[in-house]
PDB file of C-alpha atoms and ligand atoms in Angstrom:
ATOM      1  CA  MET A 570       0.000   0.000   0.000  1.00  0.00           C
ATOM      2  CA  LYS A 571       1.588   3.269  -1.117  1.00  0.00           C
ATOM      3  CA  ARG A 572       1.700   5.886   1.629  1.00  0.00           C
ATOM      4  CA  LYS A 573       0.018   9.065   0.462  1.00  0.00           C
ATOM      5  CA  GLY A 574       0.801  12.424   1.989  1.00  0.00           C
ATOM      6  CA  ILE A 575      -1.902  14.094   4.042  1.00  0.00           C
ATOM      7  CA  LEU A 576      -2.712  17.729   4.558  1.00  0.00           C
ATOM      8  CA  VAL A 577      -2.338  18.553   8.232  1.00  0.00           C
ATOM      9  CA  VAL A 578      -3.814  21.855   9.362  1.00  0.00           C
ATOM     10  CA  VAL A 579      -2.506  23.171  12.661  1.00  0.00           C
ATOM     11  CA  SER A 580      -4.295  26.119  14.240  1.00  0.00           C
ATOM     12  CA  GLY A 581      -4.167  27.647  17.685  1.00  0.00           C
ATOM     13  CA  PHE A 582      -4.370  30.985  19.418  1.00  0.00           C
ATOM     14  CA  SER A 583      -1.570  33.419  18.789  1.00  0.00           C
ATOM     15  CA  GLY A 584       1.022  32.668  21.487  1.00  0.00           C
ATOM     16  CA  ALA A 585      -0.012  29.022  21.943  1.00  0.00           C
ATOM     17  CA  GLY A 586       3.478  27.953  20.847  1.00  0.00           C
ATOM     18  CA  LYS A 587       2.569  26.523  17.414  1.00  0.00           C
ATOM     19  CA  GLY A 588       5.701  27.868  15.751  1.00  0.00           C
ATOM     20  CA  THR A 589       8.101  26.216  18.222  1.00  0.00           C
ATOM     21  CA  LEU A 590       6.086  23.015  18.109  1.00  0.00           C
ATOM     22  CA  MET A 591       6.242  22.864  14.298  1.00  0.00           C
ATOM     23  CA  GLU A 592       9.961  23.556  14.359  1.00  0.00           C
ATOM     24  CA  GLN A 593      10.485  20.663  16.786  1.00  0.00           C
ATOM     25  CA  LEU A 594       8.261  18.338  14.725  1.00  0.00           C
ATOM     26  CA  LEU A 595      10.246  19.005  11.549  1.00  0.00           C
ATOM     27  CA  LYS A 596      13.545  18.611  13.376  1.00  0.00           C
ATOM     28  CA  THR A 597      12.569  15.290  14.971  1.00  0.00           C
ATOM     29  CA  TYR A 598      10.826  13.481  12.105  1.00  0.00           C
ATOM     30  CA  ASP A 599      11.559  13.492   8.389  1.00  0.00           C
ATOM     31  CA  ASN A 600       8.198  12.817   6.764  1.00  0.00           C
ATOM     32  CA  TYR A 601       6.899  16.375   7.122  1.00  0.00           C
ATOM     33  CA  SER A 602       7.070  19.500   4.989  1.00  0.00           C
ATOM     34  CA  LEU A 603       5.980  22.886   6.243  1.00  0.00           C
ATOM     35  CA  SER A 604       4.106  25.180   3.900  1.00  0.00           C
ATOM     36  CA  ILE A 605       5.373  28.757   3.926  1.00  0.00           C
ATOM     37  CA  SER A 606       2.554  31.258   3.752  1.00  0.00           C
ATOM     38  CA  MET A 607       2.343  34.607   2.080  1.00  0.00           C
ATOM     39  CA  THR A 608       1.419  37.597   4.224  1.00  0.00           C
ATOM     40  CA  THR A 609       1.062  41.365   4.113  1.00  0.00           C
ATOM     41  CA  ARG A 610       2.097  41.649   7.788  1.00  0.00           C
ATOM     42  CA  ALA A 611       5.479  43.300   8.443  1.00  0.00           C
ATOM     43  CA  PRO A 612       8.333  40.925   9.354  1.00  0.00           C
ATOM     44  CA  ARG A 613       9.242  40.597  13.063  1.00  0.00           C
ATOM     45  CA  PRO A 614      12.903  41.346  13.887  1.00  0.00           C
ATOM     46  CA  LYS A 615      14.158  37.742  13.612  1.00  0.00           C
ATOM     47  CA  GLU A 616      11.989  36.705  10.678  1.00  0.00           C
ATOM     48  CA  ARG A 617      13.481  36.171   7.237  1.00  0.00           C
ATOM     49  CA  GLU A 618      11.885  36.403   3.818  1.00  0.00           C
ATOM     50  CA  GLY A 619      11.027  32.905   2.567  1.00  0.00           C
ATOM     51  CA  ARG A 620      11.706  31.238   5.934  1.00  0.00           C
ATOM     52  CA  GLU A 621       8.768  32.213   8.190  1.00  0.00           C
ATOM     53  CA  TYR A 622       6.742  33.878   5.424  1.00  0.00           C
ATOM     54  CA  PHE A 623       6.884  35.398   1.992  1.00  0.00           C
ATOM     55  CA  PHE A 624       6.314  39.046   2.909  1.00  0.00           C
ATOM     56  CA  VAL A 625       4.433  40.871   0.159  1.00  0.00           C
ATOM     57  CA  THR A 626       2.471  44.045  -0.465  1.00  0.00           C
ATOM     58  CA  LYS A 627      -1.315  44.125  -0.474  1.00  0.00           C
ATOM     59  CA  GLU A 628      -1.218  44.589  -4.263  1.00  0.00           C
ATOM     60  CA  SER A 629       0.939  41.498  -4.844  1.00  0.00           C
ATOM     61  CA  PHE A 630      -1.258  39.459  -2.517  1.00  0.00           C
ATOM     62  CA  GLU A 631      -4.412  40.485  -4.369  1.00  0.00           C
ATOM     63  CA  LYS A 632      -2.770  39.624  -7.684  1.00  0.00           C
ATOM     64  CA  GLU A 633      -1.985  36.156  -6.308  1.00  0.00           C
ATOM     65  CA  ILE A 634      -5.653  35.704  -5.316  1.00  0.00           C
ATOM     66  CA  LYS A 635      -6.789  36.659  -8.838  1.00  0.00           C
ATOM     67  CA  GLN A 636      -4.380  34.198 -10.435  1.00  0.00           C
ATOM     68  CA  ASP A 637      -5.667  31.376  -8.197  1.00  0.00           C
ATOM     69  CA  GLY A 638      -2.193  30.917  -6.756  1.00  0.00           C
ATOM     70  CA  LEU A 639      -3.450  30.341  -3.191  1.00  0.00           C
ATOM     71  CA  ILE A 640      -5.376  27.301  -1.936  1.00  0.00           C
ATOM     72  CA  GLU A 641      -6.901  29.454   0.808  1.00  0.00           C
ATOM     73  CA  TYR A 642      -6.448  32.881   2.327  1.00  0.00           C
ATOM     74  CA  ALA A 643      -7.903  34.920   5.153  1.00  0.00           C
ATOM     75  CA  THR A 644      -7.577  38.252   6.897  1.00  0.00           C
ATOM     76  CA  TYR A 645      -6.297  38.175  10.447  1.00  0.00           C
ATOM     77  CA  CYS A 646      -5.895  41.311  12.581  1.00  0.00           C
ATOM     78  CA  GLU A 647      -6.067  43.504   9.434  1.00  0.00           C
ATOM     79  CA  ASN A 648      -3.514  41.583   7.357  1.00  0.00           C
ATOM     80  CA  TYR A 649      -3.818  39.032   4.589  1.00  0.00           C
ATOM     81  CA  TYR A 650      -2.387  35.508   5.066  1.00  0.00           C
ATOM     82  CA  GLY A 651      -2.553  32.749   2.416  1.00  0.00           C
ATOM     83  CA  THR A 652      -1.206  29.335   1.433  1.00  0.00           C
ATOM     84  CA  PRO A 653       0.610  29.131  -1.933  1.00  0.00           C
ATOM     85  CA  ARG A 654      -0.802  26.305  -4.057  1.00  0.00           C
ATOM     86  CA  LYS A 655       2.256  25.050  -5.925  1.00  0.00           C
ATOM     87  CA  TYR A 656       4.391  23.826  -3.000  1.00  0.00           C
ATOM     88  CA  VAL A 657       1.488  22.057  -1.271  1.00  0.00           C
ATOM     89  CA  GLU A 658       0.593  20.129  -4.425  1.00  0.00           C
ATOM     90  CA  GLU A 659       4.239  19.185  -5.068  1.00  0.00           C
ATOM     91  CA  GLN A 660       4.777  17.842  -1.533  1.00  0.00           C
ATOM     92  CA  LEU A 661       1.536  15.843  -1.498  1.00  0.00           C
ATOM     93  CA  ASN A 662       2.515  14.250  -4.795  1.00  0.00           C
ATOM     94  CA  ARG A 663       5.875  13.268  -3.250  1.00  0.00           C
ATOM     95  CA  GLY A 664       4.022  11.489  -0.412  1.00  0.00           C
ATOM     96  CA  LYS A 665       5.018  14.022   2.251  1.00  0.00           C
ATOM     97  CA  ASP A 666       2.658  15.086   5.014  1.00  0.00           C
ATOM     98  CA  ILE A 667       2.333  18.801   4.597  1.00  0.00           C
ATOM     99  CA  ILE A 668       1.701  21.038   7.572  1.00  0.00           C
ATOM    100  CA  LEU A 669      -0.286  24.245   7.181  1.00  0.00           C
ATOM    101  CA  GLU A 670      -0.017  26.452  10.242  1.00  0.00           C
ATOM    102  CA  ILE A 671      -3.057  28.623   9.622  1.00  0.00           C
ATOM    103  CA  GLU A 672      -5.942  30.282  11.453  1.00  0.00           C
ATOM    104  CA  ILE A 673      -9.476  29.011  11.683  1.00  0.00           C
ATOM    105  CA  GLN A 674     -11.169  30.594   8.628  1.00  0.00           C
ATOM    106  CA  GLY A 675      -8.457  29.159   6.388  1.00  0.00           C
ATOM    107  CA  ALA A 676      -8.625  25.805   8.195  1.00  0.00           C
ATOM    108  CA  LEU A 677     -12.333  25.487   7.481  1.00  0.00           C
ATOM    109  CA  LYS A 678     -11.843  26.403   3.819  1.00  0.00           C
ATOM    110  CA  ILE A 679      -9.210  23.664   3.559  1.00  0.00           C
ATOM    111  CA  LYS A 680     -11.602  21.125   5.088  1.00  0.00           C
ATOM    112  CA  GLU A 681     -14.224  22.078   2.482  1.00  0.00           C
ATOM    113  CA  LYS A 682     -11.812  21.737  -0.435  1.00  0.00           C
ATOM    114  CA  PHE A 683      -9.876  18.734   0.915  1.00  0.00           C
ATOM    115  CA  PRO A 684     -12.212  16.594   3.068  1.00  0.00           C
ATOM    116  CA  THR A 685      -9.380  14.231   4.024  1.00  0.00           C
ATOM    117  CA  ALA A 686      -7.352  17.027   5.636  1.00  0.00           C
ATOM    118  CA  LEU A 687      -6.607  16.503   9.331  1.00  0.00           C
ATOM    119  CA  LEU A 688      -7.458  19.514  11.510  1.00  0.00           C
ATOM    120  CA  LEU A 689      -5.559  19.968  14.781  1.00  0.00           C
ATOM    121  CA  PHE A 690      -5.938  22.759  17.319  1.00  0.00           C
ATOM    122  CA  VAL A 691      -3.087  23.623  19.701  1.00  0.00           C
ATOM    123  CA  MET A 692      -4.210  24.987  23.065  1.00  0.00           C
ATOM    124  CA  PRO A 693      -2.160  26.552  25.848  1.00  0.00           C
ATOM    125  CA  PRO A 694      -2.602  24.961  29.297  1.00  0.00           C
ATOM    126  CA  SER A 695      -4.624  28.027  30.401  1.00  0.00           C
ATOM    127  CA  ALA A 696      -5.751  31.483  29.217  1.00  0.00           C
ATOM    128  CA  LYS A 697      -3.444  33.172  31.736  1.00  0.00           C
ATOM    129  CA  GLU A 698      -0.508  31.202  30.316  1.00  0.00           C
ATOM    130  CA  LEU A 699      -1.446  32.420  26.834  1.00  0.00           C
ATOM    131  CA  GLU A 700      -1.321  36.058  27.918  1.00  0.00           C
ATOM    132  CA  LYS A 701       2.013  35.421  29.599  1.00  0.00           C
ATOM    133  CA  ARG A 702       3.509  33.844  26.454  1.00  0.00           C
ATOM    134  CA  LEU A 703       2.240  36.653  24.219  1.00  0.00           C
ATOM    135  CA  THR A 704       3.713  39.304  26.510  1.00  0.00           C
ATOM    136  CA  LYS A 705       6.986  37.406  26.958  1.00  0.00           C
ATOM    137  CA  ARG A 706       7.491  37.103  23.189  1.00  0.00           C
ATOM    138  CA  GLY A 707       7.979  40.876  23.229  1.00  0.00           C
ATOM    139  CA  THR A 708       7.426  41.307  19.484  1.00  0.00           C
ATOM    140  CA  GLU A 709       3.992  42.886  19.634  1.00  0.00           C
ATOM    141  CA  THR A 710       2.720  46.149  21.105  1.00  0.00           C
ATOM    142  CA  PRO A 711       0.159  45.976  23.968  1.00  0.00           C
ATOM    143  CA  GLU A 712      -2.480  47.064  21.454  1.00  0.00           C
ATOM    144  CA  VAL A 713      -1.686  44.159  19.099  1.00  0.00           C
ATOM    145  CA  ILE A 714      -1.597  41.708  22.029  1.00  0.00           C
ATOM    146  CA  GLU A 715      -5.057  42.868  23.039  1.00  0.00           C
ATOM    147  CA  LYS A 716      -6.312  42.381  19.437  1.00  0.00           C
ATOM    148  CA  ARG A 717      -4.837  38.859  19.354  1.00  0.00           C
ATOM    149  CA  LEU A 718      -6.469  37.937  22.669  1.00  0.00           C
ATOM    150  CA  ARG A 719      -9.824  39.181  21.362  1.00  0.00           C
ATOM    151  CA  ARG A 720      -9.297  37.110  18.255  1.00  0.00           C
ATOM    152  CA  ALA A 721      -8.582  34.089  20.498  1.00  0.00           C
ATOM    153  CA  VAL A 722     -12.018  34.557  22.079  1.00  0.00           C
ATOM    154  CA  GLU A 723     -13.571  34.359  18.576  1.00  0.00           C
ATOM    155  CA  GLU A 724     -11.468  31.376  17.514  1.00  0.00           C
ATOM    156  CA  ALA A 725     -12.366  29.506  20.701  1.00  0.00           C
ATOM    157  CA  GLN A 726     -15.929  29.322  19.345  1.00  0.00           C
ATOM    158  CA  GLY A 727     -14.860  27.132  16.441  1.00  0.00           C
ATOM    159  CA  ILE A 728     -12.656  24.543  18.137  1.00  0.00           C
ATOM    160  CA  GLU A 729     -15.308  21.789  17.931  1.00  0.00           C
ATOM    161  CA  LYS A 730     -14.877  21.763  14.140  1.00  0.00           C
ATOM    162  CA  TYR A 731     -11.347  20.362  14.529  1.00  0.00           C
ATOM    163  CA  ASP A 732     -10.500  16.650  14.666  1.00  0.00           C
ATOM    164  CA  PHE A 733      -8.235  16.846  17.726  1.00  0.00           C
ATOM    165  CA  ILE A 734      -6.957  19.314  20.289  1.00  0.00           C
ATOM    166  CA  ILE A 735      -3.376  19.228  21.554  1.00  0.00           C
ATOM    167  CA  VAL A 736      -2.486  20.900  24.842  1.00  0.00           C
ATOM    168  CA  ASN A 737       0.951  22.451  24.594  1.00  0.00           C
ATOM    169  CA  ASP A 738       2.293  21.897  28.096  1.00  0.00           C
ATOM    170  CA  ASP A 739       5.681  20.326  27.469  1.00  0.00           C
ATOM    171  CA  LEU A 740       7.398  20.721  24.086  1.00  0.00           C
ATOM    172  CA  GLU A 741       8.842  17.229  23.724  1.00  0.00           C
ATOM    173  CA  SER A 742       5.826  15.242  24.807  1.00  0.00           C
ATOM    174  CA  CYS A 743       3.579  17.537  22.776  1.00  0.00           C
ATOM    175  CA  THR A 744       5.697  16.933  19.644  1.00  0.00           C
ATOM    176  CA  ARG A 745       5.471  13.174  20.190  1.00  0.00           C
ATOM    177  CA  ARG A 746       1.692  13.276  20.674  1.00  0.00           C
ATOM    178  CA  LEU A 747       1.312  15.360  17.533  1.00  0.00           C
ATOM    179  CA  HIS A 748       3.398  12.905  15.495  1.00  0.00           C
ATOM    180  CA  ASN A 749       1.455   9.919  16.896  1.00  0.00           C
ATOM    181  CA  LEU A 750      -1.868  11.522  16.025  1.00  0.00           C
ATOM    182  CA  ILE A 751      -0.817  12.201  12.440  1.00  0.00           C
ATOM    183  CA  THR A 752       0.586   8.672  12.092  1.00  0.00           C
ATOM    184  CA  ALA A 753      -2.668   7.178  13.369  1.00  0.00           C
ATOM    185  CA  ALA A 754      -4.737   9.419  11.079  1.00  0.00           C
ATOM    186  CA  HIS A 755      -3.080   7.781   8.063  1.00  0.00           C
ATOM    187  CA  ASN A 756      -5.017   4.600   8.894  1.00  0.00           C
ATOM    188  CA  ALA A 757      -8.483   6.166   8.984  1.00  0.00           C
ATOM    189  CA  PRO A 758     -10.830   4.670   6.337  1.00  0.00           C
ATOM    190  CA  ILE A 759     -11.479   8.139   4.860  1.00  0.00           C
ATOM    191  CA  ARG A 760      -7.795   8.335   3.867  1.00  0.00           C
ATOM    192  CA  ASN A 761      -7.637   4.817   2.410  1.00  0.00           C
ATOM    193  CA  GLU A 762     -10.632   4.641   0.125  1.00  0.00           C
ATOM    194  CA  GLU A 763      -8.680   3.231  -2.801  1.00  0.00           C
ATOM    195  CA  PHE A 764      -7.135   0.439  -0.705  1.00  0.00           C
ATOM    196  CA  ILE A 765     -10.511  -0.468   0.795  1.00  0.00           C
ATOM    197  CA  GLU A 766     -12.181  -0.538  -2.620  1.00  0.00           C
ATOM    198  CA  ASN A 767      -9.448  -2.798  -4.041  1.00  0.00           C
ATOM    199  CA  MET A 768      -9.822  -5.140  -1.081  1.00  0.00           C
ATOM    200  CA  ARG A 769     -13.579  -5.339  -1.668  1.00  0.00           C
ATOM    201  CA  GLN A 770     -13.086  -6.166  -5.320  1.00  0.00           C
ATOM    202  CA  GLU A 771     -10.491  -8.821  -4.548  1.00  0.00           C
ATOM    203  CA  LEU A 772     -12.727 -10.366  -1.893  1.00  0.00           C
ATOM    204  CA  ASN A 773     -15.633 -10.460  -4.321  1.00  0.00           C
ATOM    205  CA  ALA A 774     -13.476 -12.092  -6.967  1.00  0.00           C
ATOM    206  CA  LEU A 775     -12.291 -14.694  -4.445  1.00  0.00           C
ATOM    207  CA  VAL A 776     -15.827 -15.494  -3.332  1.00  0.00           C
ATOM    208  CA  LYS A 777     -17.007 -15.800  -6.935  1.00  0.00           C
ATOM    209  CA  GLY A 778     -14.066 -18.040  -7.809  1.00  0.00           C
ATOM    210  CA  GLU A 779     -14.983 -20.405  -5.009  1.00  0.00           C
ATOM    211  CA  LYS A 780     -18.497 -20.999  -6.246  1.00  0.00           C
TER     212      LYS A 780
HETATM  213  P1  5GP B1836       1.359  35.573  12.893  1.00  0.00           P
HETATM  214  O1  5GP B1836       1.154  36.987  12.489  1.00  0.00           O
HETATM  215  O2  5GP B1836       1.361  35.416  14.406  1.00  0.00           O
HETATM  216  O3  5GP B1836       2.561  34.945  12.241  1.00  0.00           O
HETATM  217  O4  5GP B1836       0.091  34.745  12.355  1.00  0.00           O
HETATM  218  C1  5GP B1836      -1.202  35.148  12.658  1.00  0.00           C
HETATM  219  C2  5GP B1836      -2.177  34.034  12.352  1.00  0.00           C
HETATM  220  O5  5GP B1836      -2.230  33.806  10.946  1.00  0.00           O
HETATM  221  C3  5GP B1836      -1.807  32.708  13.004  1.00  0.00           C
HETATM  222  O6  5GP B1836      -2.985  32.149  13.569  1.00  0.00           O
HETATM  223  C4  5GP B1836      -1.324  31.885  11.837  1.00  0.00           C
HETATM  224  O7  5GP B1836      -1.552  30.490  12.046  1.00  0.00           O
HETATM  225  C5  5GP B1836      -2.205  32.410  10.710  1.00  0.00           C
HETATM  226  N1  5GP B1836      -1.674  32.145   9.376  1.00  0.00           N
HETATM  227  C6  5GP B1836      -0.391  32.071   8.987  1.00  0.00           C
HETATM  228  N2  5GP B1836      -0.305  31.775   7.680  1.00  0.00           N
HETATM  229  C7  5GP B1836      -1.573  31.623   7.232  1.00  0.00           C
HETATM  230  C8  5GP B1836      -2.143  31.286   5.960  1.00  0.00           C
HETATM  231  O8  5GP B1836      -1.478  31.031   4.961  1.00  0.00           O
HETATM  232  N3  5GP B1836      -3.497  31.245   5.887  1.00  0.00           N
HETATM  233  C9  5GP B1836      -4.306  31.500   6.960  1.00  0.00           C
HETATM  234  N4  5GP B1836      -5.616  31.398   6.780  1.00  0.00           N
HETATM  235  N5  5GP B1836      -3.792  31.809   8.168  1.00  0.00           N
HETATM  236  C10 5GP B1836      -2.450  31.882   8.307  1.00  0.00           C
END
């Protein structure tokens, strides 16, 4: 049975530690590729073009939308964010599991377009811890932090639409749980329709041959 790549969507409140978790996942296991999004947000001091994001102007982003170059996009705290199509398709064809670290509107669009996508939501151990992590990161102004916390309140309404939640308490055990979930998801019937159908046909042929 040929292993096909699956689309893994990882969402979570800003400050939940998704970025670090993804970094650890990619470092520890070699069957994952991370999609790099396009955004109109300004780069943070340590971010590099083409590593965390492709940083573009609003005009370039809108051109990309028109040319159908994005598999999904959304606005988040007044900026555009979107997933470039080409890389995702290439990695899936190579059998890689591709991780999209995106917010909830985009996640739901992906589920509509790709029903076999796996949707995971990373949660902090508590709301207080989230505020602490956002403040500690030190890259956002108090005003932006407040906007992101408000957005977390909105996103919390949609968590039931995800397949699994992952509580980010300890980085290493969280990475392992994430990897185990994705590995297990490969065996769900919804992701093995072709194999199941072949098995049915073979069984039918066997039964007929015995008559
Ligand atoms: P940040 O500005 O903190 O890097 O990202 C803000 C939010 O945008 C996060 O929830 C992040 O997961 C989400 N995001 C990043 N890239 C994309 C994307 O390509 N599409 C969508 N829909 N959301 C994204």
